[in-house]
Amino acid sequence: MYTSFLGASSGIGLETASVLAMRGVHVIMAVRNLEVGQKVKAGICAKTPNAKLDVMELDLSSQASVRKFAADYIAKDLPLNILILNAGIMSPPFTLSQDNIELQFATNHIGHFLLTNLLLDTMKKTSTKSQKEGRIVVVSSELHKMSYPEGIRFDKINDEKSYSAFYAYGQSKLANALHAKELARRLQEERTNVTVNSLHPGVIKTNLTRNQGIVASFFSRLALSFLKNIPQGAATSCYVALHPQVKGVSGEYFADSNISKAGKFVDDPEMAKKLWEFSLNLTQLK
């Protein structure tokens, strides 16, 4: 079984990759820094000598990098059973990506959206050939409930004047959940044996919060009693990716390894469809 894992070089991503490798899954680690990725691979192999891991370069903030990764993966003619969309950034100052898209939206949503579309045929072929369910796991956050008041600001994605690092992060995480919802609907219509679910890993102090400053300090104090350690934070991702109880479940939002209630915008099919079309335009897939 092959999984492509985004953001596997630190935090819950590293832990999830370690657990998957320990369970016999061949993990393709997609990382921005190959040197760091190779060190992480060595660390996992030291603990699990039989682990099967490969490291490939991917910068989700760059559509050119996403396209290269997908092309290289497809050229290897590898199967793809599980795609885990875990990488992300949190609350940087207003910045535009290489493709002139607000950086959090570009990295946390558009990069994932583009890669999923480029690898979807590979997943469909793998599920048909192997007769095993393919699974796409989208790591969102409970903070998807704390986006801008209108949910996704389609006409103000790059508006620096009204930019809020915190709400823009919530917006990108809402986009994750909406993406999972709409893709699940489309795959169900096609009767494709690939499921898509989003999840909240829990409140975990990792290097994701490195840009937050005062915001990070405030939430760390506020949520101290709710903080999970990294293995606990990875548990829901591992559950949704591998557990037999999730077989056939698609379009749901998970927390604490159970189906949970997502925010109100996630159940808005029109917003999900609009986001899909908006994302197609931004990635020039249309």
PDB file of C-alpha atoms in Angstrom:
ATOM      1  CA  MET A   1       0.000   0.000   0.000  1.00  0.00           C
ATOM      2  CA  TYR A   2       1.355   3.400  -1.011  1.00  0.00           C
ATOM      3  CA  THR A   3       0.611   6.744   0.593  1.00  0.00           C
ATOM      4  CA  SER A   4       1.751  10.195  -0.453  1.00  0.00           C
ATOM      5  CA  PHE A   5       2.155  12.286   2.653  1.00  0.00           C
ATOM      6  CA  LEU A   6       2.425  16.067   2.597  1.00  0.00           C
ATOM      7  CA  GLY A   7       4.161  17.805   5.485  1.00  0.00           C
ATOM      8  CA  ALA A   8       5.885  14.706   6.850  1.00  0.00           C
ATOM      9  CA  SER A   9       9.057  16.355   8.128  1.00  0.00           C
ATOM     10  CA  SER A  10       7.855  17.603  11.530  1.00  0.00           C
ATOM     11  CA  GLY A  11       5.068  17.610  14.117  1.00  0.00           C
ATOM     12  CA  ILE A  12       2.004  15.465  13.573  1.00  0.00           C
ATOM     13  CA  GLY A  13       3.072  14.880   9.984  1.00  0.00           C
ATOM     14  CA  LEU A  14       6.271  13.165  11.072  1.00  0.00           C
ATOM     15  CA  GLU A  15       4.383  11.125  13.664  1.00  0.00           C
ATOM     16  CA  THR A  16       1.720  10.047  11.168  1.00  0.00           C
ATOM     17  CA  ALA A  17       4.365   9.058   8.612  1.00  0.00           C
ATOM     18  CA  SER A  18       6.129   7.027  11.311  1.00  0.00           C
ATOM     19  CA  VAL A  19       2.949   5.178  12.281  1.00  0.00           C
ATOM     20  CA  LEU A  20       2.038   4.443   8.666  1.00  0.00           C
ATOM     21  CA  ALA A  21       5.534   3.132   7.942  1.00  0.00           C
ATOM     22  CA  MET A  22       5.401   0.988  11.073  1.00  0.00           C
ATOM     23  CA  ARG A  23       2.141  -0.510   9.769  1.00  0.00           C
ATOM     24  CA  GLY A  24       3.814  -1.539   6.526  1.00  0.00           C
ATOM     25  CA  VAL A  25       2.640   1.321   4.312  1.00  0.00           C
ATOM     26  CA  HIS A  26       5.145   2.561   1.711  1.00  0.00           C
ATOM     27  CA  VAL A  27       5.274   6.277   2.503  1.00  0.00           C
ATOM     28  CA  ILE A  28       6.226   8.921  -0.052  1.00  0.00           C
ATOM     29  CA  MET A  29       7.271  11.905   2.052  1.00  0.00           C
ATOM     30  CA  ALA A  30       6.613  15.194   0.267  1.00  0.00           C
ATOM     31  CA  VAL A  31       8.822  17.860   1.862  1.00  0.00           C
ATOM     32  CA  ARG A  32      10.078  21.355   1.040  1.00  0.00           C
ATOM     33  CA  ASN A  33      13.627  20.635   2.227  1.00  0.00           C
ATOM     34  CA  LEU A  34      15.131  17.395   0.905  1.00  0.00           C
ATOM     35  CA  GLU A  35      18.025  17.468   3.368  1.00  0.00           C
ATOM     36  CA  VAL A  36      15.640  17.678   6.319  1.00  0.00           C
ATOM     37  CA  GLY A  37      13.443  15.015   4.723  1.00  0.00           C
ATOM     38  CA  GLN A  38      16.349  12.590   4.420  1.00  0.00           C
ATOM     39  CA  LYS A  39      17.235  13.116   8.091  1.00  0.00           C
ATOM     40  CA  VAL A  40      13.617  12.440   9.064  1.00  0.00           C
ATOM     41  CA  LYS A  41      13.608   9.310   6.927  1.00  0.00           C
ATOM     42  CA  ALA A  42      16.792   8.098   8.636  1.00  0.00           C
ATOM     43  CA  GLY A  43      15.231   8.698  12.044  1.00  0.00           C
ATOM     44  CA  ILE A  44      12.110   6.707  11.163  1.00  0.00           C
ATOM     45  CA  CYS A  45      14.184   3.860   9.691  1.00  0.00           C
ATOM     46  CA  ALA A  46      16.337   3.745  12.838  1.00  0.00           C
ATOM     47  CA  LYS A  47      13.188   2.987  14.855  1.00  0.00           C
ATOM     48  CA  THR A  48      11.526   0.837  12.186  1.00  0.00           C
ATOM     49  CA  PRO A  49      14.293  -0.899  10.177  1.00  0.00           C
ATOM     50  CA  ASN A  50      11.836  -2.402   7.676  1.00  0.00           C
ATOM     51  CA  ALA A  51      10.161   0.940   6.952  1.00  0.00           C
ATOM     52  CA  LYS A  52       9.644   1.788   3.304  1.00  0.00           C
ATOM     53  CA  LEU A  53      10.048   5.514   2.722  1.00  0.00           C
ATOM     54  CA  ASP A  54      10.943   7.751  -0.186  1.00  0.00           C
ATOM     55  CA  VAL A  55      11.492  11.498  -0.046  1.00  0.00           C
ATOM     56  CA  MET A  56      10.343  13.859  -2.802  1.00  0.00           C
ATOM     57  CA  GLU A  57      10.526  17.639  -2.987  1.00  0.00           C
ATOM     58  CA  LEU A  58       7.332  19.675  -2.873  1.00  0.00           C
ATOM     59  CA  ASP A  59       6.582  23.302  -2.062  1.00  0.00           C
ATOM     60  CA  LEU A  60       2.811  23.664  -1.820  1.00  0.00           C
ATOM     61  CA  SER A  61       2.978  27.440  -2.133  1.00  0.00           C
ATOM     62  CA  SER A  62       4.279  27.052  -5.701  1.00  0.00           C
ATOM     63  CA  GLN A  63       1.994  25.630  -8.372  1.00  0.00           C
ATOM     64  CA  ALA A  64       5.052  24.873 -10.521  1.00  0.00           C
ATOM     65  CA  SER A  65       6.463  22.746  -7.695  1.00  0.00           C
ATOM     66  CA  VAL A  66       3.122  20.969  -7.235  1.00  0.00           C
ATOM     67  CA  ARG A  67       2.941  20.180 -10.948  1.00  0.00           C
ATOM     68  CA  LYS A  68       6.524  18.883 -10.974  1.00  0.00           C
ATOM     69  CA  PHE A  69       5.896  16.659  -7.958  1.00  0.00           C
ATOM     70  CA  ALA A  70       2.753  15.204  -9.537  1.00  0.00           C
ATOM     71  CA  ALA A  71       4.491  14.656 -12.888  1.00  0.00           C
ATOM     72  CA  ASP A  72       7.451  12.953 -11.194  1.00  0.00           C
ATOM     73  CA  TYR A  73       5.150  10.752  -9.129  1.00  0.00           C
ATOM     74  CA  ILE A  74       3.113   9.707 -12.148  1.00  0.00           C
ATOM     75  CA  ALA A  75       6.312   9.042 -14.126  1.00  0.00           C
ATOM     76  CA  LYS A  76       7.397   6.542 -11.478  1.00  0.00           C
ATOM     77  CA  ASP A  77       4.228   4.567 -12.270  1.00  0.00           C
ATOM     78  CA  LEU A  78       3.565   4.050  -8.573  1.00  0.00           C
ATOM     79  CA  PRO A  79       0.164   3.191  -7.110  1.00  0.00           C
ATOM     80  CA  LEU A  80      -1.481   5.598  -4.672  1.00  0.00           C
ATOM     81  CA  ASN A  81      -3.851   4.226  -2.048  1.00  0.00           C
ATOM     82  CA  ILE A  82      -3.850   7.069   0.468  1.00  0.00           C
ATOM     83  CA  LEU A  83      -3.244  10.797   0.026  1.00  0.00           C
ATOM     84  CA  ILE A  84      -2.805  12.737   3.263  1.00  0.00           C
ATOM     85  CA  LEU A  85      -2.968  16.526   2.923  1.00  0.00           C
ATOM     86  CA  ASN A  86      -1.310  17.679   6.093  1.00  0.00           C
ATOM     87  CA  ALA A  87       1.162  20.456   5.252  1.00  0.00           C
ATOM     88  CA  GLY A  88       0.413  24.054   6.079  1.00  0.00           C
ATOM     89  CA  ILE A  89       1.460  27.407   7.481  1.00  0.00           C
ATOM     90  CA  MET A  90      -0.240  29.501  10.134  1.00  0.00           C
ATOM     91  CA  SER A  91      -0.736  33.232  10.554  1.00  0.00           C
ATOM     92  CA  PRO A  92       2.210  34.823   8.743  1.00  0.00           C
ATOM     93  CA  PRO A  93       2.222  38.542   7.909  1.00  0.00           C
ATOM     94  CA  PHE A  94       0.441  39.316   4.656  1.00  0.00           C
ATOM     95  CA  THR A  95       2.447  37.700   1.867  1.00  0.00           C
ATOM     96  CA  LEU A  96       1.752  36.693  -1.709  1.00  0.00           C
ATOM     97  CA  SER A  97       2.845  33.335  -3.070  1.00  0.00           C
ATOM     98  CA  GLN A  98       4.887  32.887  -6.254  1.00  0.00           C
ATOM     99  CA  ASP A  99       1.543  32.705  -8.045  1.00  0.00           C
ATOM    100  CA  ASN A 100       0.318  35.984  -6.487  1.00  0.00           C
ATOM    101  CA  ILE A 101      -2.167  34.386  -4.105  1.00  0.00           C
ATOM    102  CA  GLU A 102      -2.341  35.166  -0.375  1.00  0.00           C
ATOM    103  CA  LEU A 103       0.161  32.732   1.113  1.00  0.00           C
ATOM    104  CA  GLN A 104      -2.046  30.857   3.589  1.00  0.00           C
ATOM    105  CA  PHE A 105      -4.787  30.296   1.026  1.00  0.00           C
ATOM    106  CA  ALA A 106      -2.191  29.342  -1.592  1.00  0.00           C
ATOM    107  CA  THR A 107      -0.349  26.868   0.633  1.00  0.00           C
ATOM    108  CA  ASN A 108      -3.081  25.408   2.817  1.00  0.00           C
ATOM    109  CA  HIS A 109      -5.760  25.087   0.136  1.00  0.00           C
ATOM    110  CA  ILE A 110      -4.736  25.795  -3.459  1.00  0.00           C
ATOM    111  CA  GLY A 111      -1.606  23.614  -3.327  1.00  0.00           C
ATOM    112  CA  HIS A 112      -3.630  20.735  -1.878  1.00  0.00           C
ATOM    113  CA  PHE A 113      -6.452  21.266  -4.358  1.00  0.00           C
ATOM    114  CA  LEU A 114      -4.123  21.237  -7.359  1.00  0.00           C
ATOM    115  CA  LEU A 115      -2.143  18.202  -6.239  1.00  0.00           C
ATOM    116  CA  THR A 116      -5.289  16.210  -5.466  1.00  0.00           C
ATOM    117  CA  ASN A 117      -6.666  16.918  -8.926  1.00  0.00           C
ATOM    118  CA  LEU A 118      -3.393  15.960 -10.597  1.00  0.00           C
ATOM    119  CA  LEU A 119      -3.107  12.656  -8.695  1.00  0.00           C
ATOM    120  CA  LEU A 120      -6.795  11.712  -8.658  1.00  0.00           C
ATOM    121  CA  ASP A 121      -6.638   9.528 -11.782  1.00  0.00           C
ATOM    122  CA  THR A 122      -3.752   7.597 -10.220  1.00  0.00           C
ATOM    123  CA  MET A 123      -5.851   6.994  -7.099  1.00  0.00           C
ATOM    124  CA  LYS A 124      -8.852   5.872  -9.141  1.00  0.00           C
ATOM    125  CA  LYS A 125      -6.725   3.442 -11.173  1.00  0.00           C
ATOM    126  CA  THR A 126      -5.096   2.096  -8.006  1.00  0.00           C
ATOM    127  CA  SER A 127      -8.437   1.459  -6.295  1.00  0.00           C
ATOM    128  CA  THR A 128      -9.786  -0.315  -9.392  1.00  0.00           C
ATOM    129  CA  LYS A 129      -6.688  -2.465  -9.878  1.00  0.00           C
ATOM    130  CA  SER A 130      -6.218  -3.329  -6.202  1.00  0.00           C
ATOM    131  CA  GLN A 131      -9.924  -3.583  -5.381  1.00  0.00           C
ATOM    132  CA  LYS A 132      -9.121  -1.546  -2.283  1.00  0.00           C
ATOM    133  CA  GLU A 133     -10.738   1.703  -1.228  1.00  0.00           C
ATOM    134  CA  GLY A 134      -8.607   4.781  -1.822  1.00  0.00           C
ATOM    135  CA  ARG A 135      -8.650   7.414   0.899  1.00  0.00           C
ATOM    136  CA  ILE A 136      -7.945  11.140   0.779  1.00  0.00           C
ATOM    137  CA  VAL A 137      -7.398  12.645   4.221  1.00  0.00           C
ATOM    138  CA  VAL A 138      -7.565  16.439   4.525  1.00  0.00           C
ATOM    139  CA  VAL A 139      -6.169  17.886   7.751  1.00  0.00           C
ATOM    140  CA  SER A 140      -8.295  20.933   8.533  1.00  0.00           C
ATOM    141  CA  SER A 141      -8.784  22.514  11.971  1.00  0.00           C
ATOM    142  CA  GLU A 142     -11.520  23.547  14.363  1.00  0.00           C
ATOM    143  CA  LEU A 143     -10.402  27.063  13.492  1.00  0.00           C
ATOM    144  CA  HIS A 144     -12.278  26.641  10.202  1.00  0.00           C
ATOM    145  CA  LYS A 145     -15.194  27.870  12.323  1.00  0.00           C
ATOM    146  CA  MET A 146     -13.326  31.156  12.876  1.00  0.00           C
ATOM    147  CA  SER A 147     -12.936  32.362   9.297  1.00  0.00           C
ATOM    148  CA  TYR A 148     -14.067  35.775   8.076  1.00  0.00           C
ATOM    149  CA  PRO A 149     -17.801  36.438   8.672  1.00  0.00           C
ATOM    150  CA  GLU A 150     -18.669  35.633   5.048  1.00  0.00           C
ATOM    151  CA  GLY A 151     -16.720  32.376   5.109  1.00  0.00           C
ATOM    152  CA  ILE A 152     -14.550  32.489   1.983  1.00  0.00           C
ATOM    153  CA  ARG A 153     -13.819  36.019   0.790  1.00  0.00           C
ATOM    154  CA  PHE A 154     -13.737  35.202  -2.903  1.00  0.00           C
ATOM    155  CA  ASP A 155     -13.390  38.839  -3.947  1.00  0.00           C
ATOM    156  CA  LYS A 156     -10.849  39.779  -1.255  1.00  0.00           C
ATOM    157  CA  ILE A 157      -8.394  36.874  -1.124  1.00  0.00           C
ATOM    158  CA  ASN A 158      -5.499  39.244  -1.822  1.00  0.00           C
ATOM    159  CA  ASP A 159      -6.817  42.308  -0.009  1.00  0.00           C
ATOM    160  CA  GLU A 160      -3.901  43.381   2.188  1.00  0.00           C
ATOM    161  CA  LYS A 161      -5.777  46.239   3.890  1.00  0.00           C
ATOM    162  CA  SER A 162      -8.426  43.997   5.438  1.00  0.00           C
ATOM    163  CA  TYR A 163      -6.122  41.014   5.931  1.00  0.00           C
ATOM    164  CA  SER A 164      -6.202  39.277   9.306  1.00  0.00           C
ATOM    165  CA  ALA A 165      -3.544  36.602   9.752  1.00  0.00           C
ATOM    166  CA  PHE A 166      -5.819  34.717  12.161  1.00  0.00           C
ATOM    167  CA  TYR A 167      -9.011  34.855  10.102  1.00  0.00           C
ATOM    168  CA  ALA A 168      -7.101  34.111   6.900  1.00  0.00           C
ATOM    169  CA  TYR A 169      -5.840  30.923   8.539  1.00  0.00           C
ATOM    170  CA  GLY A 170      -9.410  30.015   9.484  1.00  0.00           C
ATOM    171  CA  GLN A 171     -10.454  30.749   5.908  1.00  0.00           C
ATOM    172  CA  SER A 172      -7.819  28.374   4.531  1.00  0.00           C
ATOM    173  CA  LYS A 173      -8.902  25.640   6.934  1.00  0.00           C
ATOM    174  CA  LEU A 174     -12.549  26.211   5.972  1.00  0.00           C
ATOM    175  CA  ALA A 175     -11.440  25.799   2.359  1.00  0.00           C
ATOM    176  CA  ASN A 176      -9.896  22.446   3.334  1.00  0.00           C
ATOM    177  CA  ALA A 177     -13.167  21.180   4.757  1.00  0.00           C
ATOM    178  CA  LEU A 178     -15.220  22.514   1.827  1.00  0.00           C
ATOM    179  CA  HIS A 179     -12.793  20.954  -0.653  1.00  0.00           C
ATOM    180  CA  ALA A 180     -13.182  17.566   1.039  1.00  0.00           C
ATOM    181  CA  LYS A 181     -16.966  17.916   1.054  1.00  0.00           C
ATOM    182  CA  GLU A 182     -17.259  18.831  -2.634  1.00  0.00           C
ATOM    183  CA  LEU A 183     -14.722  16.269  -3.823  1.00  0.00           C
ATOM    184  CA  ALA A 184     -16.512  13.554  -1.838  1.00  0.00           C
ATOM    185  CA  ARG A 185     -19.789  14.529  -3.508  1.00  0.00           C
ATOM    186  CA  ARG A 186     -18.244  14.363  -6.964  1.00  0.00           C
ATOM    187  CA  LEU A 187     -16.596  10.999  -6.355  1.00  0.00           C
ATOM    188  CA  GLN A 188     -19.824   9.557  -4.957  1.00  0.00           C
ATOM    189  CA  GLU A 189     -21.655  10.688  -8.099  1.00  0.00           C
ATOM    190  CA  GLU A 190     -19.023   8.906 -10.195  1.00  0.00           C
ATOM    191  CA  ARG A 191     -19.336   5.800  -7.985  1.00  0.00           C
ATOM    192  CA  THR A 192     -15.576   5.892  -7.549  1.00  0.00           C
ATOM    193  CA  ASN A 193     -14.063   3.760  -4.798  1.00  0.00           C
ATOM    194  CA  VAL A 194     -12.182   6.711  -3.285  1.00  0.00           C
ATOM    195  CA  THR A 195     -13.340   8.457  -0.112  1.00  0.00           C
ATOM    196  CA  VAL A 196     -12.512  11.961   1.134  1.00  0.00           C
ATOM    197  CA  ASN A 197     -12.777  13.199   4.704  1.00  0.00           C
ATOM    198  CA  SER A 198     -11.449  16.206   6.614  1.00  0.00           C
ATOM    199  CA  LEU A 199     -10.431  16.320  10.242  1.00  0.00           C
ATOM    200  CA  HIS A 200      -9.326  18.360  13.230  1.00  0.00           C
ATOM    201  CA  PRO A 201      -6.130  16.908  14.754  1.00  0.00           C
ATOM    202  CA  GLY A 202      -6.548  18.659  18.074  1.00  0.00           C
ATOM    203  CA  VAL A 203      -4.841  21.614  19.723  1.00  0.00           C
ATOM    204  CA  ILE A 204      -1.152  20.800  19.512  1.00  0.00           C
ATOM    205  CA  LYS A 205       1.885  23.002  20.039  1.00  0.00           C
ATOM    206  CA  THR A 206       4.099  22.388  17.002  1.00  0.00           C
ATOM    207  CA  ASN A 207       6.259  24.622  14.813  1.00  0.00           C
ATOM    208  CA  LEU A 208       3.115  25.491  12.851  1.00  0.00           C
ATOM    209  CA  THR A 209       2.607  28.310  15.363  1.00  0.00           C
ATOM    210  CA  ARG A 210       6.040  29.846  14.751  1.00  0.00           C
ATOM    211  CA  ASN A 211       4.525  32.926  13.040  1.00  0.00           C
ATOM    212  CA  GLN A 212       1.878  33.662  15.607  1.00  0.00           C
ATOM    213  CA  GLY A 213       3.648  35.628  18.322  1.00  0.00           C
ATOM    214  CA  ILE A 214       1.033  37.077  20.684  1.00  0.00           C
ATOM    215  CA  VAL A 215      -1.747  34.984  19.135  1.00  0.00           C
ATOM    216  CA  ALA A 216       0.188  31.782  19.801  1.00  0.00           C
ATOM    217  CA  SER A 217       0.947  32.814  23.366  1.00  0.00           C
ATOM    218  CA  PHE A 218      -2.677  33.677  24.055  1.00  0.00           C
ATOM    219  CA  PHE A 219      -4.094  30.444  22.661  1.00  0.00           C
ATOM    220  CA  SER A 220      -1.421  28.326  24.319  1.00  0.00           C
ATOM    221  CA  ARG A 221      -2.459  29.724  27.707  1.00  0.00           C
ATOM    222  CA  LEU A 222      -6.168  29.559  26.928  1.00  0.00           C
ATOM    223  CA  ALA A 223      -6.054  25.982  25.668  1.00  0.00           C
ATOM    224  CA  LEU A 224      -3.383  24.599  28.009  1.00  0.00           C
ATOM    225  CA  SER A 225      -5.707  22.007  29.541  1.00  0.00           C
ATOM    226  CA  PHE A 226      -6.833  20.907  26.066  1.00  0.00           C
ATOM    227  CA  LEU A 227      -3.418  20.535  24.465  1.00  0.00           C
ATOM    228  CA  LYS A 228      -2.582  17.147  22.979  1.00  0.00           C
ATOM    229  CA  ASN A 229       0.866  15.706  22.538  1.00  0.00           C
ATOM    230  CA  ILE A 230       2.024  14.981  19.000  1.00  0.00           C
ATOM    231  CA  PRO A 231       1.137  11.247  18.952  1.00  0.00           C
ATOM    232  CA  GLN A 232      -2.365  12.090  20.207  1.00  0.00           C
ATOM    233  CA  GLY A 233      -2.627  14.744  17.506  1.00  0.00           C
ATOM    234  CA  ALA A 234      -1.687  12.249  14.807  1.00  0.00           C
ATOM    235  CA  ALA A 235      -4.202   9.659  16.001  1.00  0.00           C
ATOM    236  CA  THR A 236      -7.194  10.975  14.042  1.00  0.00           C
ATOM    237  CA  SER A 237      -5.200  11.184  10.795  1.00  0.00           C
ATOM    238  CA  CYS A 238      -4.055   7.576  11.246  1.00  0.00           C
ATOM    239  CA  TYR A 239      -7.594   6.493  12.104  1.00  0.00           C
ATOM    240  CA  VAL A 240      -9.183   8.105   9.053  1.00  0.00           C
ATOM    241  CA  ALA A 241      -6.397   6.827   6.785  1.00  0.00           C
ATOM    242  CA  LEU A 242      -6.314   3.212   7.929  1.00  0.00           C
ATOM    243  CA  HIS A 243      -9.116   2.069  10.219  1.00  0.00           C
ATOM    244  CA  PRO A 244     -11.668  -0.447   8.858  1.00  0.00           C
ATOM    245  CA  GLN A 245     -14.479   1.425  10.640  1.00  0.00           C
ATOM    246  CA  VAL A 246     -14.027   4.327   8.217  1.00  0.00           C
ATOM    247  CA  LYS A 247     -14.563   2.131   5.149  1.00  0.00           C
ATOM    248  CA  GLY A 248     -17.173   3.694   2.876  1.00  0.00           C
ATOM    249  CA  VAL A 249     -17.394   6.887   4.936  1.00  0.00           C
ATOM    250  CA  SER A 250     -16.932  10.016   2.826  1.00  0.00           C
ATOM    251  CA  GLY A 251     -17.615  13.727   3.080  1.00  0.00           C
ATOM    252  CA  GLU A 252     -17.427  13.755   6.873  1.00  0.00           C
ATOM    253  CA  TYR A 253     -15.469  15.837   9.372  1.00  0.00           C
ATOM    254  CA  PHE A 254     -13.626  13.982  12.151  1.00  0.00           C
ATOM    255  CA  ALA A 255     -12.239  14.956  15.548  1.00  0.00           C
ATOM    256  CA  ASP A 256     -10.887  12.667  18.280  1.00  0.00           C
ATOM    257  CA  SER A 257     -11.237   9.701  15.881  1.00  0.00           C
ATOM    258  CA  ASN A 258     -14.991  10.199  15.594  1.00  0.00           C
ATOM    259  CA  ILE A 259     -17.317  11.939  13.165  1.00  0.00           C
ATOM    260  CA  SER A 260     -17.831  15.452  14.480  1.00  0.00           C
ATOM    261  CA  LYS A 261     -19.927  18.521  13.729  1.00  0.00           C
ATOM    262  CA  ALA A 262     -18.296  20.894  11.278  1.00  0.00           C
ATOM    263  CA  GLY A 263     -18.975  24.615  11.052  1.00  0.00           C
ATOM    264  CA  LYS A 264     -22.073  25.958   9.317  1.00  0.00           C
ATOM    265  CA  PHE A 265     -20.309  26.909   6.078  1.00  0.00           C
ATOM    266  CA  VAL A 266     -19.092  23.341   5.524  1.00  0.00           C
ATOM    267  CA  ASP A 267     -22.713  22.281   4.999  1.00  0.00           C
ATOM    268  CA  ASP A 268     -23.251  25.005   2.376  1.00  0.00           C
ATOM    269  CA  PRO A 269     -23.180  23.186  -0.992  1.00  0.00           C
ATOM    270  CA  GLU A 270     -23.249  26.429  -2.947  1.00  0.00           C
ATOM    271  CA  MET A 271     -20.146  27.748  -1.180  1.00  0.00           C
ATOM    272  CA  ALA A 272     -18.405  24.400  -1.768  1.00  0.00           C
ATOM    273  CA  LYS A 273     -19.226  24.495  -5.483  1.00  0.00           C
ATOM    274  CA  LYS A 274     -18.182  28.144  -5.766  1.00  0.00           C
ATOM    275  CA  LEU A 275     -14.877  27.375  -4.053  1.00  0.00           C
ATOM    276  CA  TRP A 276     -14.309  24.488  -6.470  1.00  0.00           C
ATOM    277  CA  GLU A 277     -14.812  26.729  -9.513  1.00  0.00           C
ATOM    278  CA  PHE A 278     -12.747  29.504  -7.933  1.00  0.00           C
ATOM    279  CA  SER A 279      -9.900  27.047  -7.270  1.00  0.00           C
ATOM    280  CA  LEU A 280     -10.051  25.667 -10.796  1.00  0.00           C
ATOM    281  CA  ASN A 281      -9.586  29.192 -12.124  1.00  0.00           C
ATOM    282  CA  LEU A 282      -6.656  29.931  -9.805  1.00  0.00           C
ATOM    283  CA  THR A 283      -4.906  26.714 -10.822  1.00  0.00           C
ATOM    284  CA  GLN A 284      -5.765  27.099 -14.521  1.00  0.00           C
ATOM    285  CA  LEU A 285      -7.287  23.629 -14.557  1.00  0.00           C
ATOM    286  CA  LYS A 286     -10.390  25.031 -16.221  1.00  0.00           C
TER     287      LYS A 286
END
